[in-house]
PDB file of C-alpha atoms and ligand atoms in Angstrom:
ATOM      1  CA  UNK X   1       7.398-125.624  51.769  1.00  0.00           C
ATOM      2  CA  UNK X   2       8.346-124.587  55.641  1.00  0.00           C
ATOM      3  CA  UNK X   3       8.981-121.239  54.946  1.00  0.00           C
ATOM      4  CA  UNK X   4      10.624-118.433  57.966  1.00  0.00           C
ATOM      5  CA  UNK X   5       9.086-115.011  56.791  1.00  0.00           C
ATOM      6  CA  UNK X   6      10.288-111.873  57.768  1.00  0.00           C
ATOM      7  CA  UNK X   7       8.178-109.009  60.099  1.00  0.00           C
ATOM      8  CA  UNK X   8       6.120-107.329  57.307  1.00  0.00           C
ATOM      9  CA  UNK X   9       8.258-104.364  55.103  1.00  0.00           C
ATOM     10  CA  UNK X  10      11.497-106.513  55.992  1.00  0.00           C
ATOM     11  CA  UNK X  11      13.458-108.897  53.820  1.00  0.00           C
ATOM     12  CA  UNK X  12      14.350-112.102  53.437  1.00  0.00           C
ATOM     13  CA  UNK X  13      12.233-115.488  53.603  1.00  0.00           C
ATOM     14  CA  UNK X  14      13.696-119.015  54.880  1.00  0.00           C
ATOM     15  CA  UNK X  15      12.782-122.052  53.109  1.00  0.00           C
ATOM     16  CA  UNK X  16      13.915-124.521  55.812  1.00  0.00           C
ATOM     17  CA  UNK X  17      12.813-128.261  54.251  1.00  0.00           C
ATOM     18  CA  UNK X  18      13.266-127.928  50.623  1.00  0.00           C
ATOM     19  CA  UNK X  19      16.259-129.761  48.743  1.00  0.00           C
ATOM     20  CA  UNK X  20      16.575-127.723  45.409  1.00  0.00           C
ATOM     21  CA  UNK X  21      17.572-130.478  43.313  1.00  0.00           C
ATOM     22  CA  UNK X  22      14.016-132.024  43.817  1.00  0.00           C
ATOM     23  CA  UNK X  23      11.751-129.030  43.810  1.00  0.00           C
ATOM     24  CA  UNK X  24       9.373-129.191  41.560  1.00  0.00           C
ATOM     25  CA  UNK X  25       7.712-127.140  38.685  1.00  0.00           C
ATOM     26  CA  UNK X  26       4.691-125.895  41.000  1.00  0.00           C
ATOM     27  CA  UNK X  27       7.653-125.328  43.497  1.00  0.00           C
ATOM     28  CA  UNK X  28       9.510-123.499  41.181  1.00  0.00           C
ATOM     29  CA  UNK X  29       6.641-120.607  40.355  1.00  0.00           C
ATOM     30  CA  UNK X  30       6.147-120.197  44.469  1.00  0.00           C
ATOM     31  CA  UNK X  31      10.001-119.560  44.916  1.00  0.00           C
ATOM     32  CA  UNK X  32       9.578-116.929  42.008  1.00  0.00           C
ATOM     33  CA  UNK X  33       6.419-115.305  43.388  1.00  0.00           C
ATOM     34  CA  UNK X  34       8.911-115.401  47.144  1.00  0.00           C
ATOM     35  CA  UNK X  35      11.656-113.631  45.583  1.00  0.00           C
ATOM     36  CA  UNK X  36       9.565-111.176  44.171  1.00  0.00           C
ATOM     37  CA  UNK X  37       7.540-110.821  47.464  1.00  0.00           C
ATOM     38  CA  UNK X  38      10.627-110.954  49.868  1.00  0.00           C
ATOM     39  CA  UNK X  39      13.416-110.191  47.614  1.00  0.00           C
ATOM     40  CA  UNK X  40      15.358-112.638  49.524  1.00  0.00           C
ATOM     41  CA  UNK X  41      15.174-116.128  49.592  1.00  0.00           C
ATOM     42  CA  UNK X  42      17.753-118.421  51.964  1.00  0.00           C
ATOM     43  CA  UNK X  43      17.301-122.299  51.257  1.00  0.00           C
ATOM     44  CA  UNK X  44      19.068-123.629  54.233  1.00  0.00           C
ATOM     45  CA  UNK X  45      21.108-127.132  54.433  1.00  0.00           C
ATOM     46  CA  UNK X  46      21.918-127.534  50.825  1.00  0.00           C
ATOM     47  CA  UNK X  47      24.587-129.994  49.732  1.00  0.00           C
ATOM     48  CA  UNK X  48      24.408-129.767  45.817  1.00  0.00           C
ATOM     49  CA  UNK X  49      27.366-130.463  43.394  1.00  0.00           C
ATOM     50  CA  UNK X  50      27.934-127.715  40.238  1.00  0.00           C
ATOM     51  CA  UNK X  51      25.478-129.517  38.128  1.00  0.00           C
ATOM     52  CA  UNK X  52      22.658-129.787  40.142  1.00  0.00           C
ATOM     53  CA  UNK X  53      23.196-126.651  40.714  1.00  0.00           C
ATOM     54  CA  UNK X  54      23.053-125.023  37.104  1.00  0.00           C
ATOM     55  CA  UNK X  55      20.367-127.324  37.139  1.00  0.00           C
ATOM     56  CA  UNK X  56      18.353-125.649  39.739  1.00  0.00           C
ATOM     57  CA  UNK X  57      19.534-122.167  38.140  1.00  0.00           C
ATOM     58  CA  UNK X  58      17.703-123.431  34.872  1.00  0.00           C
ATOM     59  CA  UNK X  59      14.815-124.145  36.352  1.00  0.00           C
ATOM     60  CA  UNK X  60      14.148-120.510  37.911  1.00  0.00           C
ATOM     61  CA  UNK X  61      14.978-119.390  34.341  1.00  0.00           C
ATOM     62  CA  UNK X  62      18.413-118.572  32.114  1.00  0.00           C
ATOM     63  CA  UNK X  63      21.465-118.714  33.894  1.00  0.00           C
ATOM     64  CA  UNK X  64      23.747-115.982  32.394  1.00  0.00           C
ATOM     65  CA  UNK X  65      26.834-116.431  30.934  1.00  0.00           C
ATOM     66  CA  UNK X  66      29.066-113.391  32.576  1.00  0.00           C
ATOM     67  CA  UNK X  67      30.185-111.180  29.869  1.00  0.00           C
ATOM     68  CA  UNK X  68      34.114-111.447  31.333  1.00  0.00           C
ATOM     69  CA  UNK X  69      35.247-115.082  31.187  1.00  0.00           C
ATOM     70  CA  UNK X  70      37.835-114.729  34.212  1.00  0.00           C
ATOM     71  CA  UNK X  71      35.707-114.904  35.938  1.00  0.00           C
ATOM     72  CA  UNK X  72      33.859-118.567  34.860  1.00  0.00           C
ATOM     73  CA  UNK X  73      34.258-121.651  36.367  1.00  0.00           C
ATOM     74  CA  UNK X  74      36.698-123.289  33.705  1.00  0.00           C
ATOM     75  CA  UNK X  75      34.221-126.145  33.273  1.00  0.00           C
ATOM     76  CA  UNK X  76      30.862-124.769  33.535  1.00  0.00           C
ATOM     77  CA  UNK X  77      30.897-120.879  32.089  1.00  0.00           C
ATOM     78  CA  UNK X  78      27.170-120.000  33.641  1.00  0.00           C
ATOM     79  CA  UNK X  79      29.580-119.921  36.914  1.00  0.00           C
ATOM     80  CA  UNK X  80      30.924-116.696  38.301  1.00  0.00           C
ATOM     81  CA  UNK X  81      33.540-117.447  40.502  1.00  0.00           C
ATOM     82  CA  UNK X  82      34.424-115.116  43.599  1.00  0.00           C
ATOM     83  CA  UNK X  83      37.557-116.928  44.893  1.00  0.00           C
ATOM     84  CA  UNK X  84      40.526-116.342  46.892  1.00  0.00           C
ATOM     85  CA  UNK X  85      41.580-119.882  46.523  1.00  0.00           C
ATOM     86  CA  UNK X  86      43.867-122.052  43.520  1.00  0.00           C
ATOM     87  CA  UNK X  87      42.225-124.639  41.332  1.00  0.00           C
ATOM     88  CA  UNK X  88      44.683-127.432  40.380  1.00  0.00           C
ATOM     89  CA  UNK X  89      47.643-124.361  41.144  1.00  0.00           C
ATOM     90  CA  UNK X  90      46.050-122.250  38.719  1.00  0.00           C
ATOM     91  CA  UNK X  91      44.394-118.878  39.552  1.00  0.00           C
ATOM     92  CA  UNK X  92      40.177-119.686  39.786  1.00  0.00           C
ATOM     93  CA  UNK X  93      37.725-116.678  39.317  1.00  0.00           C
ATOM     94  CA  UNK X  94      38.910-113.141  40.850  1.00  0.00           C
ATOM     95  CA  UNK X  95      39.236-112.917  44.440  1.00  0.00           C
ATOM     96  CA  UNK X  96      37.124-109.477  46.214  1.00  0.00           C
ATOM     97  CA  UNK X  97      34.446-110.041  44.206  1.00  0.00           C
ATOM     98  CA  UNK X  98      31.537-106.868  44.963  1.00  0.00           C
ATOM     99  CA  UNK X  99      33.059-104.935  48.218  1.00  0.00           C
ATOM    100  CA  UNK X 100      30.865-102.041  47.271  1.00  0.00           C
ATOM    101  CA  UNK X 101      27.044-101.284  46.975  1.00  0.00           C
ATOM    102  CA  UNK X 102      25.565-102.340  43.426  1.00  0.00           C
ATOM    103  CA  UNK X 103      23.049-104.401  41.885  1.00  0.00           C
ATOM    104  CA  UNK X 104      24.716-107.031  39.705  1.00  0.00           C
ATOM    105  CA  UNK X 105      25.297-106.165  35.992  1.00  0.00           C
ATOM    106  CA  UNK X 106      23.906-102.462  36.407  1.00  0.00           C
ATOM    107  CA  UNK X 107      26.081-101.310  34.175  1.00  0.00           C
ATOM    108  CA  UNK X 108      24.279-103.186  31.088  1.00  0.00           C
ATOM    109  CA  UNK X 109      21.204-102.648  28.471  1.00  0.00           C
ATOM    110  CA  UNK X 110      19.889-105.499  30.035  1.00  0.00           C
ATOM    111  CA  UNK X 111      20.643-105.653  33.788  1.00  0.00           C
ATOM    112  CA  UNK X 112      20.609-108.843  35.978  1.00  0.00           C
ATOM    113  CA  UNK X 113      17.290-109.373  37.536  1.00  0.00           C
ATOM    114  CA  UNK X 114      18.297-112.646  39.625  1.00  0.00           C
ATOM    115  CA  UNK X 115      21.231-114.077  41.260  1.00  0.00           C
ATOM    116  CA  UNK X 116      21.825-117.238  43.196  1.00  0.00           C
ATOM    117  CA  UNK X 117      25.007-117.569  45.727  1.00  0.00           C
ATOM    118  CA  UNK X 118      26.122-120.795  47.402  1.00  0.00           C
ATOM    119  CA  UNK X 119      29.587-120.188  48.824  1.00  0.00           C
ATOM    120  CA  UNK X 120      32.030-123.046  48.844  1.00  0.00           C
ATOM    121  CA  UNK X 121      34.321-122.208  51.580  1.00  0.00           C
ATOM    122  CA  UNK X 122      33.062-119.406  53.987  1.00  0.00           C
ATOM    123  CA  UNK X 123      35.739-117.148  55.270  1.00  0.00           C
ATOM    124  CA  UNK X 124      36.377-118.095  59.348  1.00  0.00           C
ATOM    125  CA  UNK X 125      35.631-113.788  60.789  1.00  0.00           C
ATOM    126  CA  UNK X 126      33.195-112.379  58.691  1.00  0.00           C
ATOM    127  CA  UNK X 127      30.419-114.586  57.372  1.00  0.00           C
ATOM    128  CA  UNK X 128      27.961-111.792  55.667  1.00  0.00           C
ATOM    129  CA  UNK X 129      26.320-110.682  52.493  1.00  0.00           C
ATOM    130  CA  UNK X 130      24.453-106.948  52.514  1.00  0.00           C
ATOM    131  CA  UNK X 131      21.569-105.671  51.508  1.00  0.00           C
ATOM    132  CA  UNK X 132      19.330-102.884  50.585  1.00  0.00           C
ATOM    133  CA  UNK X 133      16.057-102.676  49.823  1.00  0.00           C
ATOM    134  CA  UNK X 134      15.605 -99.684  47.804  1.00  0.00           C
ATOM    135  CA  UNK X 135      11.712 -99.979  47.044  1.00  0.00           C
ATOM    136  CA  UNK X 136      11.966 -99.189  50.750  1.00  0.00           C
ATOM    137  CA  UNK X 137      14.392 -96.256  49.877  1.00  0.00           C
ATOM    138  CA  UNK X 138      12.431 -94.768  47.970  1.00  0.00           C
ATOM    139  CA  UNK X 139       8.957 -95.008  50.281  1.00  0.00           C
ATOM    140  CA  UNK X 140      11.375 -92.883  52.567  1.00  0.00           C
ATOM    141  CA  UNK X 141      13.742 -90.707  50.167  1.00  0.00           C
ATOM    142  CA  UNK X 142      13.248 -87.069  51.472  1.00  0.00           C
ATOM    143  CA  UNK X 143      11.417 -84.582  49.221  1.00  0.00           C
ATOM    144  CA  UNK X 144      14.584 -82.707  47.981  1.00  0.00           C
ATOM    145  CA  UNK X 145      16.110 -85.836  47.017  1.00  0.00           C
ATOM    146  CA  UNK X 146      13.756 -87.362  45.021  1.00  0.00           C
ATOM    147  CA  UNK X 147      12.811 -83.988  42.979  1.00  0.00           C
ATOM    148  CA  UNK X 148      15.946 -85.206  41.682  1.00  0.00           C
ATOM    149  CA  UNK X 149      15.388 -88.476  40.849  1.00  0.00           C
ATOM    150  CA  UNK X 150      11.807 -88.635  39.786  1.00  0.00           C
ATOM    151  CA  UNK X 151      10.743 -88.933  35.954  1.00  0.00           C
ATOM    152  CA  UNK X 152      14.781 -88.759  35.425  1.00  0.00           C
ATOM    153  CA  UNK X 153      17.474 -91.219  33.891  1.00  0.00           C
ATOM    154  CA  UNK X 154      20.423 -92.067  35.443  1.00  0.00           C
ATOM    155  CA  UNK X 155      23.776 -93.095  34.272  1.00  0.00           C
ATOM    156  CA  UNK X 156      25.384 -96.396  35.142  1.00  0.00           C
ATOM    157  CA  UNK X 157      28.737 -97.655  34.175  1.00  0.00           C
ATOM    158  CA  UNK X 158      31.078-100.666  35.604  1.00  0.00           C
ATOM    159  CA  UNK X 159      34.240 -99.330  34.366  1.00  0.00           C
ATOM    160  CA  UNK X 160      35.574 -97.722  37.980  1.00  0.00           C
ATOM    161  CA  UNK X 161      35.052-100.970  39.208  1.00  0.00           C
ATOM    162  CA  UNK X 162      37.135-103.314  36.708  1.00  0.00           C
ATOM    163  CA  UNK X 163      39.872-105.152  37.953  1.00  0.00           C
ATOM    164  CA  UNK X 164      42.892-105.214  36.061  1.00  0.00           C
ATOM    165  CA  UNK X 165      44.254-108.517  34.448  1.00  0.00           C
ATOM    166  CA  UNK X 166      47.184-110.197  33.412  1.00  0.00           C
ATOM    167  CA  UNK X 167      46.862-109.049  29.988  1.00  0.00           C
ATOM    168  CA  UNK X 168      46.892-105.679  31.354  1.00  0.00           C
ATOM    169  CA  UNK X 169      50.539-105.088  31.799  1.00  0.00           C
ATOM    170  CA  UNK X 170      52.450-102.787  30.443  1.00  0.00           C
ATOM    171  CA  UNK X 171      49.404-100.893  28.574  1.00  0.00           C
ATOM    172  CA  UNK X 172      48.874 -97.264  30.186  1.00  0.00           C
ATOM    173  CA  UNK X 173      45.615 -96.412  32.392  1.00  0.00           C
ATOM    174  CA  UNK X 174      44.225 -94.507  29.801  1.00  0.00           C
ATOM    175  CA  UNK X 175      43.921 -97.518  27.256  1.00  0.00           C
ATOM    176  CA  UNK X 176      42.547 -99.452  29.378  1.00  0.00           C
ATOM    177  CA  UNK X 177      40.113 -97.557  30.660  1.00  0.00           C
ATOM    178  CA  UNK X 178      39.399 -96.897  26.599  1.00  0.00           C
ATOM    179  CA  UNK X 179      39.397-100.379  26.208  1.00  0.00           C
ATOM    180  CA  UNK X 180      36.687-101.272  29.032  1.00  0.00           C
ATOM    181  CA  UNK X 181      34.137 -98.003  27.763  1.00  0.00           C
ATOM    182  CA  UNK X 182      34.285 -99.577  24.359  1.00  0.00           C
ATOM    183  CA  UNK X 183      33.300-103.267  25.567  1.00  0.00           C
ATOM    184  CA  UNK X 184      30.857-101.547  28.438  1.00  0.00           C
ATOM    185  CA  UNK X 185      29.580 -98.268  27.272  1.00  0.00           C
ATOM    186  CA  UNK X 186      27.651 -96.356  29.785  1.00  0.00           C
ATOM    187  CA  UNK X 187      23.995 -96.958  30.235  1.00  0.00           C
ATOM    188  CA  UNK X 188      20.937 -95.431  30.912  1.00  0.00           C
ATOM    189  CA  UNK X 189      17.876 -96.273  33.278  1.00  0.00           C
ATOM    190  CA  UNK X 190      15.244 -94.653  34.563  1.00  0.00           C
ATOM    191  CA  UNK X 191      16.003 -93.545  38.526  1.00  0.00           C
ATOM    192  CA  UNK X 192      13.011 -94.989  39.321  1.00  0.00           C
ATOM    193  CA  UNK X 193      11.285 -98.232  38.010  1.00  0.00           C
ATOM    194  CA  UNK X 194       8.524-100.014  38.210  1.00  0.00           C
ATOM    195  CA  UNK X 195       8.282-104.299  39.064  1.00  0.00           C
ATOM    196  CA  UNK X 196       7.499-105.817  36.178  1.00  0.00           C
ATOM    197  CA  UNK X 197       5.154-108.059  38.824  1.00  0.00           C
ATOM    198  CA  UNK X 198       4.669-106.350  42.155  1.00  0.00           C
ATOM    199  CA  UNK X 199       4.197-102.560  40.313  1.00  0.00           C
ATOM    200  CA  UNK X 200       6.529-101.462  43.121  1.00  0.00           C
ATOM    201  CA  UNK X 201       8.586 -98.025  42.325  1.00  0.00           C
ATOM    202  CA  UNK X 202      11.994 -99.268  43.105  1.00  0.00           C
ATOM    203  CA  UNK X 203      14.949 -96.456  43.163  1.00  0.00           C
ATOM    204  CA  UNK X 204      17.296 -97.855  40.861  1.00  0.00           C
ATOM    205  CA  UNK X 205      20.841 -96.428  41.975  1.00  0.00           C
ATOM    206  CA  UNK X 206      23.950 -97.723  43.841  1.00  0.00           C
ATOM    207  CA  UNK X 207      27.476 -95.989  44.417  1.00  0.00           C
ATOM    208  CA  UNK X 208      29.324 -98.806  42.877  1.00  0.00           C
ATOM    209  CA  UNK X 209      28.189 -98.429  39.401  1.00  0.00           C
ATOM    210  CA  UNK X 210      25.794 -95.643  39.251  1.00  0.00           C
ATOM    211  CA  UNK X 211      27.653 -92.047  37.649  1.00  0.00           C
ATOM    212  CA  UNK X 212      25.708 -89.373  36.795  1.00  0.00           C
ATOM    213  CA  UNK X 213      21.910 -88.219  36.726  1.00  0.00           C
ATOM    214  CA  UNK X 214      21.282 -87.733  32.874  1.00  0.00           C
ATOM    215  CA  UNK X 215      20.226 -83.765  32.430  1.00  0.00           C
ATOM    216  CA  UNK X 216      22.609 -82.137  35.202  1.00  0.00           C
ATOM    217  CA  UNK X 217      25.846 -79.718  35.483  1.00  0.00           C
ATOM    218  CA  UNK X 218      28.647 -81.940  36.398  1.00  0.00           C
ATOM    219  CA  UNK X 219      29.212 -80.092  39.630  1.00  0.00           C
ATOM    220  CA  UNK X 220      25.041 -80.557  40.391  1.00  0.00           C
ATOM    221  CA  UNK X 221      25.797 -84.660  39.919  1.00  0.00           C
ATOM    222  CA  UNK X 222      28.579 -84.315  42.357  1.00  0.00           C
ATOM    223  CA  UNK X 223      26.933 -82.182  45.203  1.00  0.00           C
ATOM    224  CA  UNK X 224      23.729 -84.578  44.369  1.00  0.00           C
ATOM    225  CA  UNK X 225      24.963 -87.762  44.451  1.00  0.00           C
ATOM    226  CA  UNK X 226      27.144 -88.398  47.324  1.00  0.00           C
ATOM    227  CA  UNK X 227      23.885 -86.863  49.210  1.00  0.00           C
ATOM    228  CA  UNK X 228      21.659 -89.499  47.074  1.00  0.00           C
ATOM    229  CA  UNK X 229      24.051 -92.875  48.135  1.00  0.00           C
ATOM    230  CA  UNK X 230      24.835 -91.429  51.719  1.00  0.00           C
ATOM    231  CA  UNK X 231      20.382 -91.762  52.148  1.00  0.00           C
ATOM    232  CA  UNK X 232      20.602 -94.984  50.762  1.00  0.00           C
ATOM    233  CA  UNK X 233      23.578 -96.326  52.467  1.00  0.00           C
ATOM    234  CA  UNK X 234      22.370 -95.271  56.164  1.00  0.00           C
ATOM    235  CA  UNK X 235      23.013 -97.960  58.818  1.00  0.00           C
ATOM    236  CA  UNK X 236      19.127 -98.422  59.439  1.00  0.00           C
ATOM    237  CA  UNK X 237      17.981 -99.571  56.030  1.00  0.00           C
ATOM    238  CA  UNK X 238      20.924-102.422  55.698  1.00  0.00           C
ATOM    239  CA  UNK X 239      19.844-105.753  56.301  1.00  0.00           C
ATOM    240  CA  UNK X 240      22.532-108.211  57.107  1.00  0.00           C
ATOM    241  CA  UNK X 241      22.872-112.005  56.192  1.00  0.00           C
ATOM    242  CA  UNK X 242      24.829-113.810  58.105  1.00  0.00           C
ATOM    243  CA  UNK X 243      25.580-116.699  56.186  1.00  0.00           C
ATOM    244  CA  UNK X 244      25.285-120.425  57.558  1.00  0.00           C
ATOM    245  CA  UNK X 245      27.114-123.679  56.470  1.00  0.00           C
ATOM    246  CA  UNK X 246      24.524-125.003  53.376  1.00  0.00           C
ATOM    247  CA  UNK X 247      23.294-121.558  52.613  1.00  0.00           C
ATOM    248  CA  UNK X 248      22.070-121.181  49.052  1.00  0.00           C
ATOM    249  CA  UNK X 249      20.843-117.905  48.650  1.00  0.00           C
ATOM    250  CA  UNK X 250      18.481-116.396  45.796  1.00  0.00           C
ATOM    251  CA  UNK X 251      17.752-112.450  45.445  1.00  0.00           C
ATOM    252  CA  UNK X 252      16.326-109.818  42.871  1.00  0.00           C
ATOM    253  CA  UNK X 253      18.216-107.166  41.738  1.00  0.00           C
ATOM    254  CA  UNK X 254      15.476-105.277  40.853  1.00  0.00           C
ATOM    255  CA  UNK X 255      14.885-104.338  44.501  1.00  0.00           C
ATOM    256  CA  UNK X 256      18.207-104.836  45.873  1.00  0.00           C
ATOM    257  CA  UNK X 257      21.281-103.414  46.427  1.00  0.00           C
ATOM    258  CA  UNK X 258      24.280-105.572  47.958  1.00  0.00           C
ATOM    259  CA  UNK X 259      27.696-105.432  49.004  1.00  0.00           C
ATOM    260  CA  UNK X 260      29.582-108.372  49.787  1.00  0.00           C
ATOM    261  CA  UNK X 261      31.802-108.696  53.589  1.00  0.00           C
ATOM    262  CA  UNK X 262      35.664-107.892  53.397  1.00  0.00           C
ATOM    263  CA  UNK X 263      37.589-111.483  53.633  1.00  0.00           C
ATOM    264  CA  UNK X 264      40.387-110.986  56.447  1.00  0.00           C
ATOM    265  CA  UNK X 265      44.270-111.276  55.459  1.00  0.00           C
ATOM    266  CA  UNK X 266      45.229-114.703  55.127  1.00  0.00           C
ATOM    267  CA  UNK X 267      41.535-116.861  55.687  1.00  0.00           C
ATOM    268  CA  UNK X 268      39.970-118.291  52.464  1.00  0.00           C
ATOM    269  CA  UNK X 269      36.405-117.874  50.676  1.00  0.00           C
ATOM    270  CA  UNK X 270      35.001-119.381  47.326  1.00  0.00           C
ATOM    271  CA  UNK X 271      31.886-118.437  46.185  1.00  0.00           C
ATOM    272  CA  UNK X 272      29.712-119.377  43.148  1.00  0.00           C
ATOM    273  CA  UNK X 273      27.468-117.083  41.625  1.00  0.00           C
ATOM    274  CA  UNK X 274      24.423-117.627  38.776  1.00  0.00           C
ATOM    275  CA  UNK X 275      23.502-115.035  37.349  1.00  0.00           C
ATOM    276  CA  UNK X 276      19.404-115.485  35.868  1.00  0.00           C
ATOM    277  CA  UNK X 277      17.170-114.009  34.286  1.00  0.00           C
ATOM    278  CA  UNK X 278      13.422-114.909  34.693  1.00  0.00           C
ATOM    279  CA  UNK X 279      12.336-113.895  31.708  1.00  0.00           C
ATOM    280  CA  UNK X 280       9.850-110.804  32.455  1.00  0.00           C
ATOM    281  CA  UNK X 281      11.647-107.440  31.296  1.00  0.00           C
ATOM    282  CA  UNK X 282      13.882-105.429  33.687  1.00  0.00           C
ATOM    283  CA  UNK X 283      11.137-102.506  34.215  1.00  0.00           C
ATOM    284  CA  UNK X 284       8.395-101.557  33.048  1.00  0.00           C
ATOM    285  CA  UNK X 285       6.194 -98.530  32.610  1.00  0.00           C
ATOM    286  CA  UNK X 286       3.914 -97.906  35.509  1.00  0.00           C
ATOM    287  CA  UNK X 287       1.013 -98.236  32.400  1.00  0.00           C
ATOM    288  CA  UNK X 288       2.332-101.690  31.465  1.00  0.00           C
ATOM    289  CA  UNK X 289       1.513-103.146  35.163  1.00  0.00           C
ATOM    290  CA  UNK X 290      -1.862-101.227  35.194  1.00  0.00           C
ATOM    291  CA  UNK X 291      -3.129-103.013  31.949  1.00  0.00           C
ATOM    292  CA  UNK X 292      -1.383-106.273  33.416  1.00  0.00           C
ATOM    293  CA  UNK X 293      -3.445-106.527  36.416  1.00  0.00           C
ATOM    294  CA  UNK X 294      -6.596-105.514  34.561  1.00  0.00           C
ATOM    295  CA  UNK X 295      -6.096-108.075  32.287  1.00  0.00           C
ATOM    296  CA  UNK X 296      -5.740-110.581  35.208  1.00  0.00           C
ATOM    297  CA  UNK X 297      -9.249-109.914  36.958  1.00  0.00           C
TER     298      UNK X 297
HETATM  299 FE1  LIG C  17      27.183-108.631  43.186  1.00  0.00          FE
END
């Protein structure tokens, strides 16, 4: 494979002469090992139909079914749509998909480790994806900060962040919100986690879906964390993608948080997500890798 790699401690790898419907199963382990390695992994010049792509998907490992079906592709459910745009004059996926720092599926037991994004039709303005690398984060979190974070949980939910559908109407705020807590309870991680591969500490947090740190006063959380996301979210540690025509684009969640661009009044964008997961755990204890990598000499 050509690859593009970044300067070292940066993200994001280019694999420049690889069609992803051929790759094969050797292939497939070196992409793994580059997303866990660089995080980010841009296969440029793809021109793949939806099967070939859930094909691909399968190959890195399990696509996910999202737990919300508005948002699948009507005939192939392992799509998440992002879409601004009809299908056959009928609503397709949910439009302003992610305009807010996250990693995807947070807010579950078993969070997201993968996801793949090919975009359909890129907006015309603002062509961008962005990203965090919070292993880097948390090499540089300041010593007050992470005396909060370190050895703690923290709580994540996605209820702030659901968007309200057609069967919606006429029920109060209240029920709803009710109604999402009892499909979505809130979660706990630890603030920290170690790379099931890599052994990396990785701070585990993002405004979007991230809502308390478990063992603090209510008015400690909300001095503590707008602190915590305004570290995280400084200008200097985003790294932009600026997305090309045959982008398809592969990052871990475990190391990254995202955001997606704002899609100016009146231009289009579709987007199809896969969610997968490769099959190692989310975290694991800093002990686990240890006896891993022994086990390996
Ligand atoms: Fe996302």
């Amino acid at each position: 494979m050509k690859l593009v790699a970044p300067p070292s401690e940066q993200i994001g790898v280019q694999i420049l002469d690889t069609n992803v419907t051929s790759v094969t199963p050797t292939e497939i382990e070196e992409i793994k090992q580059l997303v866990y390695d660089y995080k980010l992994v841009i296969f440029r010049e793809q021109n793949i139909n939806d099967s070939q792509y859930i094909e691909f998907a399968k190959k890195i490992g399990t696509p996910q079914v999202y737990p919300q079906d508005n948002y699948h592709h009507p005939e192939h459910p392992e799509i998440f749509v992002s879409s601004n745009v009809p299908k056959d004059g009928k609503k397709f996926g949910v439009r302003g998909t992610g305009r807010y720092w996250h990693t995807d599926c947070a807010f579950l037991d078993e969070p997201l480790p993968f996801t793949m994004l090919y975009p359909k039709i890129l907006p015309k303005s603002i062509r961008e994806t962005y990203y965090i690398d919070m292993q880097q984060v948390y090499k540089k979190l300041p010593a007050h900060l992470k005396s909060y974070v370190d050895g703690k949980y923290l709580i994540h939910e996605g209820k702030w962040r659901y968007k309200v559908q057609e069967w919606d109407i006429d029920k109060a705020i209240i029920d709803i919100l009710r109604d999402i807590e009892e499909r979505f309870p809130a979660v706990r991680h630890p603030a920290v986690v170690t790379h099931p591969v890599t052994g990396a500490k990785i701070l585990y947090a993002s405004s979007g879906f991230t809502t308390g740190i478990e063992g603090l006063e209510y008015e400690t959380n909300q001095k503590v964390l707008p602190e915590l996301f305004a570290f995280i979210e400084r200008e200097e540690h985003i790294h932009t993608h600026v997305w090309q025509d045959g982008d398809l684009i592969l990052w871990e969640n475990r190391t990254l948080n995202h955001m997606a661009s704002t899609v100016l009044p009146g231009e289009k964008s579709v987007s199809y997500r896969i969610g997968v997961y490769d099959g190692l755990p989310f975290y694991v204890s800093s002990e686990k890798v240890a006896e891993k990598s022994l086990l390996a000499r």
